[in-house]
mmCIF file of C-alpha atoms in Angstrom:
data_model
loop_
_atom_site.group_PDB
_atom_site.id
_atom_site.type_symbol
_atom_site.label_atom_id
_atom_site.label_comp_id
_atom_site.label_asym_id
_atom_site.label_seq_id
_atom_site.Cartn_x
_atom_site.Cartn_y
_atom_site.Cartn_z
ATOM 1 C CA UNK S 1 -57.772 -13.941 -17.939
ATOM 2 C CA UNK S 2 -55.553 -16.950 -17.590
ATOM 3 C CA UNK S 3 -54.372 -17.781 -13.638
ATOM 4 C CA UNK S 4 -50.679 -17.336 -13.464
ATOM 5 C CA UNK S 5 -48.878 -20.305 -12.371
ATOM 6 C CA UNK S 6 -47.418 -20.271 -8.828
ATOM 7 C CA UNK S 7 -43.676 -21.172 -8.641
ATOM 8 C CA UNK S 8 -43.558 -25.010 -7.715
ATOM 9 C CA UNK S 9 -41.935 -23.938 -4.183
ATOM 10 C CA UNK S 10 -44.461 -21.690 -3.037
ATOM 11 C CA UNK S 11 -46.805 -23.254 -0.061
ATOM 12 C CA UNK S 12 -46.849 -26.857 -2.313
ATOM 13 C CA UNK S 13 -43.446 -27.838 -1.574
ATOM 14 C CA UNK S 14 -43.479 -31.456 -0.227
ATOM 15 C CA UNK S 15 -40.685 -34.311 -0.384
ATOM 16 C CA UNK S 16 -41.943 -36.126 -2.838
ATOM 17 C CA UNK S 17 -41.586 -32.925 -5.166
ATOM 18 C CA UNK S 18 -38.003 -33.778 -5.197
ATOM 19 C CA UNK S 19 -37.915 -36.888 -6.542
ATOM 20 C CA UNK S 20 -40.031 -35.615 -9.288
ATOM 21 C CA UNK S 21 -38.309 -32.613 -10.101
ATOM 22 C CA UNK S 22 -34.687 -34.262 -9.934
ATOM 23 C CA UNK S 23 -35.515 -37.475 -12.083
ATOM 24 C CA UNK S 24 -36.012 -35.119 -14.943
ATOM 25 C CA UNK S 25 -33.951 -35.921 -17.217
ATOM 26 C CA UNK S 26 -33.756 -32.476 -19.074
ATOM 27 C CA UNK S 27 -30.870 -30.500 -17.726
ATOM 28 C CA UNK S 28 -32.118 -27.177 -19.291
ATOM 29 C CA UNK S 29 -35.316 -27.845 -16.559
ATOM 30 C CA UNK S 30 -32.757 -29.293 -13.544
ATOM 31 C CA UNK S 31 -31.432 -25.385 -14.186
ATOM 32 C CA UNK S 32 -34.579 -23.579 -14.078
ATOM 33 C CA UNK S 33 -35.515 -25.422 -11.222
ATOM 34 C CA UNK S 34 -32.500 -24.746 -8.984
ATOM 35 C CA UNK S 35 -32.848 -20.844 -10.436
ATOM 36 C CA UNK S 36 -36.220 -21.155 -9.349
ATOM 37 C CA UNK S 37 -35.711 -22.675 -5.600
ATOM 38 C CA UNK S 38 -32.529 -21.202 -4.312
ATOM 39 C CA UNK S 39 -33.978 -17.429 -6.030
ATOM 40 C CA UNK S 40 -36.960 -17.982 -3.129
ATOM 41 C CA UNK S 41 -34.844 -20.059 -0.431
ATOM 42 C CA UNK S 42 -35.032 -17.002 2.305
ATOM 43 C CA UNK S 43 -38.701 -16.616 1.824
ATOM 44 C CA UNK S 44 -39.845 -19.970 2.894
ATOM 45 C CA UNK S 45 -41.187 -21.701 5.388
ATOM 46 C CA UNK S 46 -38.505 -23.679 7.686
ATOM 47 C CA UNK S 47 -39.683 -27.299 6.489
ATOM 48 C CA UNK S 48 -40.082 -25.648 3.157
ATOM 49 C CA UNK S 49 -36.112 -24.154 3.405
ATOM 50 C CA UNK S 50 -35.475 -27.944 4.655
ATOM 51 C CA UNK S 51 -36.419 -29.306 1.947
ATOM 52 C CA UNK S 52 -35.248 -26.410 -0.058
ATOM 53 C CA UNK S 53 -31.698 -26.952 0.966
ATOM 54 C CA UNK S 54 -31.920 -30.947 0.226
ATOM 55 C CA UNK S 55 -32.318 -30.230 -3.164
ATOM 56 C CA UNK S 56 -29.651 -27.813 -2.853
ATOM 57 C CA UNK S 57 -27.339 -30.829 -1.913
ATOM 58 C CA UNK S 58 -28.565 -33.315 -4.408
ATOM 59 C CA UNK S 59 -28.059 -30.208 -7.200
ATOM 60 C CA UNK S 60 -24.335 -29.744 -5.570
ATOM 61 C CA UNK S 61 -23.699 -32.791 -7.607
ATOM 62 C CA UNK S 62 -24.954 -32.752 -10.410
ATOM 63 C CA UNK S 63 -23.214 -33.946 -13.757
ATOM 64 C CA UNK S 64 -24.340 -30.909 -15.559
ATOM 65 C CA UNK S 65 -22.400 -27.168 -14.947
ATOM 66 C CA UNK S 66 -25.266 -25.178 -15.303
ATOM 67 C CA UNK S 67 -27.361 -26.547 -12.940
ATOM 68 C CA UNK S 68 -24.475 -25.958 -10.752
ATOM 69 C CA UNK S 69 -23.948 -23.015 -12.007
ATOM 70 C CA UNK S 70 -27.673 -21.652 -11.970
ATOM 71 C CA UNK S 71 -27.610 -22.334 -7.865
ATOM 72 C CA UNK S 72 -24.489 -20.661 -7.155
ATOM 73 C CA UNK S 73 -26.019 -17.973 -9.188
ATOM 74 C CA UNK S 74 -29.218 -17.531 -7.057
ATOM 75 C CA UNK S 75 -27.228 -18.144 -3.778
ATOM 76 C CA UNK S 76 -24.404 -16.398 -4.343
ATOM 77 C CA UNK S 77 -25.983 -13.481 -1.869
ATOM 78 C CA UNK S 78 -28.232 -15.411 0.143
ATOM 79 C CA UNK S 79 -27.031 -15.254 4.174
ATOM 80 C CA UNK S 80 -29.071 -18.316 4.713
ATOM 81 C CA UNK S 81 -27.312 -20.860 2.651
ATOM 82 C CA UNK S 82 -26.008 -24.060 4.447
ATOM 83 C CA UNK S 83 -22.352 -23.283 4.666
ATOM 84 C CA UNK S 84 -21.367 -27.224 3.076
ATOM 85 C CA UNK S 85 -23.142 -26.149 0.168
ATOM 86 C CA UNK S 86 -21.716 -22.801 0.024
ATOM 87 C CA UNK S 87 -18.607 -24.698 0.186
ATOM 88 C CA UNK S 88 -19.657 -27.171 -2.136
ATOM 89 C CA UNK S 89 -20.190 -24.666 -4.896
ATOM 90 C CA UNK S 90 -17.217 -22.508 -3.881
ATOM 91 C CA UNK S 91 -14.627 -25.356 -5.024
ATOM 92 C CA UNK S 92 -16.297 -26.321 -8.064
ATOM 93 C CA UNK S 93 -15.299 -25.407 -11.349
ATOM 94 C CA UNK S 94 -14.930 -22.138 -12.319
ATOM 95 C CA UNK S 95 -17.732 -21.392 -13.716
ATOM 96 C CA UNK S 96 -19.803 -21.872 -10.355
ATOM 97 C CA UNK S 97 -17.462 -21.106 -7.824
ATOM 98 C CA UNK S 98 -16.085 -17.371 -8.958
ATOM 99 C CA UNK S 99 -19.521 -15.547 -7.894
ATOM 100 C CA UNK S 100 -19.684 -17.400 -4.330
ATOM 101 C CA UNK S 101 -16.023 -17.039 -3.619
ATOM 102 C CA UNK S 102 -16.761 -13.347 -4.861
ATOM 103 C CA UNK S 103 -19.915 -12.498 -2.463
ATOM 104 C CA UNK S 104 -20.978 -15.048 -0.612
ATOM 105 C CA UNK S 105 -20.894 -14.046 3.214
ATOM 106 C CA UNK S 106 -21.157 -17.697 4.596
ATOM 107 C CA UNK S 107 -17.683 -18.476 3.469
ATOM 108 C CA UNK S 108 -15.531 -18.273 6.768
ATOM 109 C CA UNK S 109 -12.259 -16.868 6.142
ATOM 110 C CA UNK S 110 -10.900 -20.188 6.987
ATOM 111 C CA UNK S 111 -12.323 -21.203 3.716
ATOM 112 C CA UNK S 112 -11.020 -18.611 1.675
ATOM 113 C CA UNK S 113 -7.454 -19.366 2.765
ATOM 114 C CA UNK S 114 -8.032 -22.815 2.138
ATOM 115 C CA UNK S 115 -9.426 -22.427 -1.352
ATOM 116 C CA UNK S 116 -6.820 -19.110 -2.244
ATOM 117 C CA UNK S 117 -3.603 -22.166 -0.862
ATOM 118 C CA UNK S 118 -5.197 -24.477 -3.114
ATOM 119 C CA UNK S 119 -6.964 -23.314 -6.027
ATOM 120 C CA UNK S 120 -6.002 -21.046 -8.993
ATOM 121 C CA UNK S 121 -5.616 -17.719 -10.145
ATOM 122 C CA UNK S 122 -9.600 -17.222 -11.068
ATOM 123 C CA UNK S 123 -10.550 -18.382 -7.812
ATOM 124 C CA UNK S 124 -7.940 -16.615 -6.025
ATOM 125 C CA UNK S 125 -8.982 -13.039 -8.113
ATOM 126 C CA UNK S 126 -12.241 -13.225 -7.238
ATOM 127 C CA UNK S 127 -11.795 -13.669 -3.577
ATOM 128 C CA UNK S 128 -8.878 -10.656 -4.009
ATOM 129 C CA UNK S 129 -12.309 -8.607 -5.140
ATOM 130 C CA UNK S 130 -14.403 -9.214 -2.007
ATOM 131 C CA UNK S 131 -16.512 -6.517 -0.878
ATOM 132 C CA UNK S 132 -14.151 -6.915 2.323
ATOM 133 C CA UNK S 133 -11.185 -8.894 2.956
ATOM 134 C CA UNK S 134 -9.554 -9.632 6.157
ATOM 135 C CA UNK S 135 -5.906 -9.021 7.181
ATOM 136 C CA UNK S 136 -5.311 -12.951 7.070
ATOM 137 C CA UNK S 137 -7.151 -13.539 3.840
ATOM 138 C CA UNK S 138 -5.270 -10.571 2.504
ATOM 139 C CA UNK S 139 -1.994 -11.961 3.219
ATOM 140 C CA UNK S 140 -2.536 -15.175 1.777
ATOM 141 C CA UNK S 141 -3.469 -13.785 -1.428
ATOM 142 C CA UNK S 142 0.158 -12.024 -1.238
ATOM 143 C CA UNK S 143 1.763 -15.504 -0.366
ATOM 144 C CA UNK S 144 0.366 -16.685 -3.569
ATOM 145 C CA UNK S 145 3.180 -14.235 -5.572
ATOM 146 C CA UNK S 146 0.511 -13.810 -8.467
ATOM 147 C CA UNK S 147 0.920 -10.483 -9.877
ATOM 148 C CA UNK S 148 -2.890 -10.322 -11.339
ATOM 149 C CA UNK S 149 -4.195 -11.727 -7.705
ATOM 150 C CA UNK S 150 -2.070 -9.365 -5.742
ATOM 151 C CA UNK S 151 -2.813 -6.262 -8.466
ATOM 152 C CA UNK S 152 -6.859 -7.092 -7.558
ATOM 153 C CA UNK S 153 -5.936 -7.174 -3.757
ATOM 154 C CA UNK S 154 -4.120 -3.884 -3.687
ATOM 155 C CA UNK S 155 -6.980 -1.823 -5.984
ATOM 156 C CA UNK S 156 -9.206 -3.164 -3.641
ATOM 157 C CA UNK S 157 -10.181 -0.360 -1.203
ATOM 158 C CA UNK S 158 -12.244 -3.138 0.425
ATOM 159 C CA UNK S 159 -9.229 -5.210 1.361
ATOM 160 C CA UNK S 160 -7.280 -4.575 4.956
ATOM 161 C CA UNK S 161 -3.865 -4.333 4.213
ATOM 162 C CA UNK S 162 -1.063 -3.941 6.827
ATOM 163 C CA UNK S 163 2.471 -2.304 6.393
ATOM 164 C CA UNK S 164 3.813 -5.408 6.716
ATOM 165 C CA UNK S 165 1.791 -6.633 3.684
ATOM 166 C CA UNK S 166 2.293 -4.086 1.592
ATOM 167 C CA UNK S 167 6.458 -4.258 2.002
ATOM 168 C CA UNK S 168 5.733 -7.806 1.041
ATOM 169 C CA UNK S 169 4.203 -6.616 -1.959
ATOM 170 C CA UNK S 170 6.345 -3.269 -2.450
ATOM 171 C CA UNK S 171 9.419 -6.102 -2.647
ATOM 172 C CA UNK S 172 8.257 -8.557 -5.210
ATOM 173 C CA UNK S 173 6.459 -6.088 -7.232
ATOM 174 C CA UNK S 174 7.205 -3.133 -6.570
ATOM 175 C CA UNK S 175 8.422 -2.280 -9.754
ATOM 176 C CA UNK S 176 5.464 -4.019 -11.956
ATOM 177 C CA UNK S 177 3.777 -0.621 -13.786
ATOM 178 C CA UNK S 178 0.068 -3.038 -12.895
ATOM 179 C CA UNK S 179 0.779 -3.218 -9.164
ATOM 180 C CA UNK S 180 2.855 -0.323 -8.098
ATOM 181 C CA UNK S 181 0.288 1.892 -10.138
ATOM 182 C CA UNK S 182 -2.801 0.835 -8.584
ATOM 183 C CA UNK S 183 -0.736 0.629 -5.187
ATOM 184 C CA UNK S 184 -0.331 5.061 -5.613
ATOM 185 C CA UNK S 185 -3.798 5.336 -6.445
ATOM 186 C CA UNK S 186 -4.872 3.461 -3.171
ATOM 187 C CA UNK S 187 -6.818 6.701 -1.000
ATOM 188 C CA UNK S 188 -4.275 5.690 1.877
ATOM 189 C CA UNK S 189 -0.519 3.918 2.562
ATOM 190 C CA UNK S 190 1.508 3.999 4.953
ATOM 191 C CA UNK S 191 4.177 6.649 4.425
ATOM 192 C CA UNK S 192 6.726 4.142 4.685
ATOM 193 C CA UNK S 193 5.320 2.189 2.177
ATOM 194 C CA UNK S 194 5.003 5.167 -0.146
ATOM 195 C CA UNK S 195 9.209 5.207 0.702
ATOM 196 C CA UNK S 196 9.544 2.297 -0.533
ATOM 197 C CA UNK S 197 7.803 2.049 -3.336
ATOM 198 C CA UNK S 198 9.445 4.989 -4.474
ATOM 199 C CA UNK S 199 12.560 3.020 -4.281
ATOM 200 C CA UNK S 200 11.824 -0.125 -6.070
ATOM 201 C CA UNK S 201 10.608 2.408 -8.796
ATOM 202 C CA UNK S 202 14.133 4.260 -8.803
ATOM 203 C CA UNK S 203 15.793 1.059 -9.079
ATOM 204 C CA UNK S 204 14.322 0.196 -11.958
ATOM 205 C CA UNK S 205 14.665 3.241 -13.850
ATOM 206 C CA UNK S 206 18.691 3.166 -12.316
ATOM 207 C CA UNK S 207 18.893 0.212 -14.271
ATOM 208 C CA UNK S 208 17.255 1.636 -17.263
ATOM 209 C CA UNK S 209 19.822 4.197 -17.271
ATOM 210 C CA UNK S 210 22.533 2.458 -16.872
ATOM 211 C CA UNK S 211 21.760 1.062 -20.094
ATOM 212 C CA UNK S 212 22.582 4.157 -22.027
ATOM 213 C CA UNK S 213 25.575 5.093 -23.491
ATOM 214 C CA UNK S 214 25.448 8.222 -22.889
ATOM 215 C CA UNK S 215 24.763 8.494 -19.019
ATOM 216 C CA UNK S 216 27.226 7.451 -16.846
ATOM 217 C CA UNK S 217 26.669 5.057 -13.693
ATOM 218 C CA UNK S 218 27.390 7.544 -11.610
ATOM 219 C CA UNK S 219 25.303 10.218 -13.185
ATOM 220 C CA UNK S 220 22.139 7.681 -12.899
ATOM 221 C CA UNK S 221 22.627 7.564 -9.209
ATOM 222 C CA UNK S 222 23.407 11.219 -8.402
ATOM 223 C CA UNK S 223 20.004 12.083 -10.455
ATOM 224 C CA UNK S 224 17.800 9.107 -8.945
ATOM 225 C CA UNK S 225 18.892 10.026 -5.618
ATOM 226 C CA UNK S 226 17.636 13.710 -5.788
ATOM 227 C CA UNK S 227 14.520 12.482 -7.297
ATOM 228 C CA UNK S 228 14.173 10.056 -4.822
ATOM 229 C CA UNK S 229 14.828 12.411 -1.809
ATOM 230 C CA UNK S 230 12.623 15.218 -2.805
ATOM 231 C CA UNK S 231 9.717 12.850 -3.455
ATOM 232 C CA UNK S 232 10.684 10.998 -0.234
ATOM 233 C CA UNK S 233 10.653 15.131 1.504
ATOM 234 C CA UNK S 234 6.890 15.394 0.662
ATOM 235 C CA UNK S 235 5.367 11.933 2.042
ATOM 236 C CA UNK S 236 4.823 13.038 5.308
ATOM 237 C CA UNK S 237 2.393 15.870 6.779
ATOM 238 C CA UNK S 238 1.765 14.886 10.126
ATOM 239 C CA UNK S 239 4.411 14.864 12.571
ATOM 240 C CA UNK S 240 3.994 11.080 13.602
ATOM 241 C CA UNK S 241 3.967 10.308 9.658
ATOM 242 C CA UNK S 242 7.250 12.348 9.842
ATOM 243 C CA UNK S 243 9.013 10.653 12.765
ATOM 244 C CA UNK S 244 7.715 7.608 11.131
ATOM 245 C CA UNK S 245 9.290 7.818 8.359
ATOM 246 C CA UNK S 246 12.440 9.070 9.659
ATOM 247 C CA UNK S 247 13.095 5.855 11.654
ATOM 248 C CA UNK S 248 12.131 3.856 8.328
ATOM 249 C CA UNK S 249 14.587 5.615 6.882
ATOM 250 C CA UNK S 250 17.429 5.282 9.583
ATOM 251 C CA UNK S 251 16.678 1.151 9.692
ATOM 252 C CA UNK S 252 16.577 1.136 5.874
ATOM 253 C CA UNK S 253 20.437 2.678 5.223
ATOM 254 C CA UNK S 254 18.634 5.881 3.754
ATOM 255 C CA UNK S 255 18.699 8.588 6.309
ATOM 256 C CA UNK S 256 21.541 10.647 4.099
ATOM 257 C CA UNK S 257 23.315 13.710 5.218
ATOM 258 C CA UNK S 258 21.708 14.848 1.588
ATOM 259 C CA UNK S 259 18.353 14.361 2.676
ATOM 260 C CA UNK S 260 18.487 16.076 5.734
ATOM 261 C CA UNK S 261 20.382 18.994 4.904
ATOM 262 C CA UNK S 262 17.773 18.968 1.897
ATOM 263 C CA UNK S 263 14.663 19.120 4.343
ATOM 264 C CA UNK S 264 15.903 21.975 6.491
ATOM 265 C CA UNK S 265 16.632 24.298 3.680
ATOM 266 C CA UNK S 266 13.495 23.223 2.458
ATOM 267 C CA UNK S 267 11.768 24.413 6.039
ATOM 268 C CA UNK S 268 11.064 21.164 7.453
ATOM 269 C CA UNK S 269 12.461 21.385 11.298
ATOM 270 C CA UNK S 270 10.634 18.349 12.457
ATOM 271 C CA UNK S 271 12.663 15.754 9.489
ATOM 272 C CA UNK S 272 15.795 17.694 10.679
ATOM 273 C CA UNK S 273 15.623 17.405 14.372
ATOM 274 C CA UNK S 274 13.830 14.068 13.984
ATOM 275 C CA UNK S 275 16.995 12.726 11.841
ATOM 276 C CA UNK S 276 19.451 14.239 13.894
ATOM 277 C CA UNK S 277 18.090 12.663 17.535
ATOM 278 C CA UNK S 278 17.767 9.265 15.422
ATOM 279 C CA UNK S 279 21.427 9.364 13.984
ATOM 280 C CA UNK S 280 22.249 10.475 18.023
ATOM 281 C CA UNK S 281 20.464 8.066 19.453
ATOM 282 C CA UNK S 282 19.245 11.084 22.222
ATOM 283 C CA UNK S 283 15.118 11.663 22.526
ATOM 284 C CA UNK S 284 13.326 14.346 20.495
ATOM 285 C CA UNK S 285 12.768 17.059 22.866
ATOM 286 C CA UNK S 286 16.693 16.914 24.072
ATOM 287 C CA UNK S 287 17.472 16.784 20.265
ATOM 288 C CA UNK S 288 15.243 19.735 20.045
ATOM 289 C CA UNK S 289 16.835 21.654 23.026
ATOM 290 C CA UNK S 290 20.799 21.041 21.895
ATOM 291 C CA UNK S 291 19.366 22.362 18.192
ATOM 292 C CA UNK S 292 18.531 25.365 19.465
ATOM 293 C CA UNK S 293 20.651 26.126 22.411
ATOM 294 C CA UNK S 294 21.227 29.839 22.695
ATOM 295 C CA UNK S 295 25.079 29.644 23.699
ATOM 296 C CA UNK S 296 25.609 27.415 20.066
ATOM 297 C CA UNK S 297 27.786 24.602 21.487
ATOM 298 C CA UNK S 298 24.884 22.250 22.316
ATOM 299 C CA UNK S 299 24.285 21.725 19.078
ATOM 300 C CA UNK S 300 28.092 21.518 17.767
ATOM 301 C CA UNK S 301 27.487 18.748 20.203
ATOM 302 C CA UNK S 302 24.558 16.471 18.701
ATOM 303 C CA UNK S 303 26.166 17.381 15.530
ATOM 304 C CA UNK S 304 29.037 15.329 16.393
ATOM 305 C CA UNK S 305 27.076 12.446 18.250
ATOM 306 C CA UNK S 306 25.171 12.150 14.869
ATOM 307 C CA UNK S 307 28.112 11.680 13.100
ATOM 308 C CA UNK S 308 27.604 13.389 10.232
ATOM 309 C CA UNK S 309 29.998 15.213 7.999
ATOM 310 C CA UNK S 310 31.996 17.704 8.854
ATOM 311 C CA UNK S 311 31.763 19.861 5.960
ATOM 312 C CA UNK S 312 27.965 19.815 6.441
ATOM 313 C CA UNK S 313 28.207 21.519 9.901
ATOM 314 C CA UNK S 314 28.495 25.163 8.347
ATOM 315 C CA UNK S 315 25.639 24.391 6.397
ATOM 316 C CA UNK S 316 23.211 22.913 9.140
ATOM 317 C CA UNK S 317 24.327 25.527 11.758
ATOM 318 C CA UNK S 318 23.298 28.587 9.481
ATOM 319 C CA UNK S 319 20.027 26.719 8.036
ATOM 320 C CA UNK S 320 18.900 26.938 11.824
ATOM 321 C CA UNK S 321 19.776 29.999 12.368
ATOM 322 C CA UNK S 322 18.007 31.490 8.840
ATOM 323 C CA UNK S 323 14.596 29.466 9.733
ATOM 324 C CA UNK S 324 14.027 31.535 12.843
ATOM 325 C CA UNK S 325 14.206 34.881 10.638
ATOM 326 C CA UNK S 326 12.128 32.738 7.412
ATOM 327 C CA UNK S 327 8.697 31.578 7.406
ATOM 328 C CA UNK S 328 6.786 30.698 3.588
ATOM 329 C CA UNK S 329 5.436 33.554 2.280
ATOM 330 C CA UNK S 330 1.945 31.417 1.041
ATOM 331 C CA UNK S 331 1.960 32.276 -2.820
ATOM 332 C CA UNK S 332 2.666 29.756 -5.406
ATOM 333 C CA UNK S 333 5.765 27.580 -5.108
ATOM 334 C CA UNK S 334 6.548 29.729 -1.960
ATOM 335 C CA UNK S 335 8.674 26.297 -1.298
ATOM 336 C CA UNK S 336 10.824 26.942 -3.661
ATOM 337 C CA UNK S 337 11.103 30.113 -2.806
ATOM 338 C CA UNK S 338 12.069 29.303 0.685
ATOM 339 C CA UNK S 339 14.873 27.048 -0.261
ATOM 340 C CA UNK S 340 16.648 29.465 -2.722
ATOM 341 C CA UNK S 341 16.732 32.309 0.254
ATOM 342 C CA UNK S 342 17.935 29.321 2.726
ATOM 343 C CA UNK S 343 20.447 28.718 0.476
ATOM 344 C CA UNK S 344 21.854 32.301 -0.517
ATOM 345 C CA UNK S 345 22.645 32.520 3.187
ATOM 346 C CA UNK S 346 24.369 29.264 3.401
ATOM 347 C CA UNK S 347 26.385 30.362 0.747
ATOM 348 C CA UNK S 348 27.353 33.266 2.562
ATOM 349 C CA UNK S 349 28.732 31.116 5.460
ATOM 350 C CA UNK S 350 31.005 28.940 3.415
ATOM 351 C CA UNK S 351 32.193 32.315 1.181
ATOM 352 C CA UNK S 352 33.356 33.724 5.107
ATOM 353 C CA UNK S 353 35.603 30.746 4.992
ATOM 354 C CA UNK S 354 37.103 31.954 1.431
ATOM 355 C CA UNK S 355 35.538 28.857 -0.287
ATOM 356 C CA UNK S 356 33.530 29.498 -3.550
ATOM 357 C CA UNK S 357 30.641 28.058 -5.247
ATOM 358 C CA UNK S 358 29.689 28.898 -8.667
ATOM 359 C CA UNK S 359 26.123 28.482 -8.625
ATOM 360 C CA UNK S 360 23.256 28.466 -5.605
ATOM 361 C CA UNK S 361 21.687 25.300 -7.054
ATOM 362 C CA UNK S 362 20.907 22.974 -4.267
ATOM 363 C CA UNK S 363 22.188 20.093 -6.181
ATOM 364 C CA UNK S 364 25.040 21.720 -7.079
ATOM 365 C CA UNK S 365 25.672 23.100 -3.111
ATOM 366 C CA UNK S 366 25.349 19.042 -1.999
ATOM 367 C CA UNK S 367 27.788 17.600 -4.746
ATOM 368 C CA UNK S 368 30.182 20.172 -3.917
ATOM 369 C CA UNK S 369 29.386 20.030 -0.094
ATOM 370 C CA UNK S 370 31.137 16.481 -0.221
ATOM 371 C CA UNK S 371 34.528 17.269 -1.838
ATOM 372 C CA UNK S 372 34.781 19.806 1.162
ATOM 373 C CA UNK S 373 37.868 19.051 3.396
ATOM 374 C CA UNK S 374 36.442 17.705 6.855
ATOM 375 C CA UNK S 375 37.983 20.375 8.446
ATOM 376 C CA UNK S 376 34.604 22.869 8.292
ATOM 377 C CA UNK S 377 33.170 22.013 11.482
ATOM 378 C CA UNK S 378 34.943 24.708 13.837
ATOM 379 C CA UNK S 379 32.463 28.653 13.970
#
């Protein structure tokens, strides 16, 4: 049986081999040699590795792209490749650079940020696809303002995306189906980002609705506000997220009387308490004490300090009272049944004042309450 020929670099790699290998005029042979040496680089002795790296430094300047491409293909996941070689390959044409940019751990964040800022879309997408993208690198990628790059980044679960970076993404690309869809699919999304994304989508839909001749601007705004508020209240489960959401809505002018009443009608007492505390600018613990004051004057004082419409007072007072008597029943759609029973009790309060409502739908109730005179505060 014929003896299998040993690879060039095994045990016999000498300095004279460098000159001989590189003097071969055939690009195919040079590419083959580049790939062979690169594939065995990690297993060489220190002296052989030094000579191999001398070959690499010459080959990264080879006029033939296929030679450099073969080199990059084999060195992309090699942690021992010299930094200068990795960087030269990463700055090369796309066919050579993309494997290095996506996989090489030899490249530093500083290298990658510089490439992202100075190179084109192909390289930027490759960087955005890396197994791990640091927060600083992610920020640089978002600053490219390139939809394809940002879509790749937000779909990468290995990317460290800070809340600030995500907010920038939503502001610029929230209405983009491509980026928006990737954002929604992320395993973890801060509640503030999710709320702003809903707002951007709503704004986009509102513009489309307002183009229809059969939908007035007022109707379009009302419908989308209802849908958004319902969706927002479903975003936060943990109390910490609720508090963060309330603060976010307050700072952005979206902590409205309607969403506060909607929350308490759906049994979301934490959102209700946090909202009144935020509007009244007092501590949450103090707001809770006033809301649940047995003498009932505490809630009235808090309501006035929060600056809510007086027509909403009886509804919110009734909702707080009823919340002590009601719980979710644990069955399907229990939240909707809870809300329906809550509204029935609230309507009783207004019936006592001689104010009649034609149905017990929450949206109808909210719309009518906004039309009531500001004389409904007194008990």
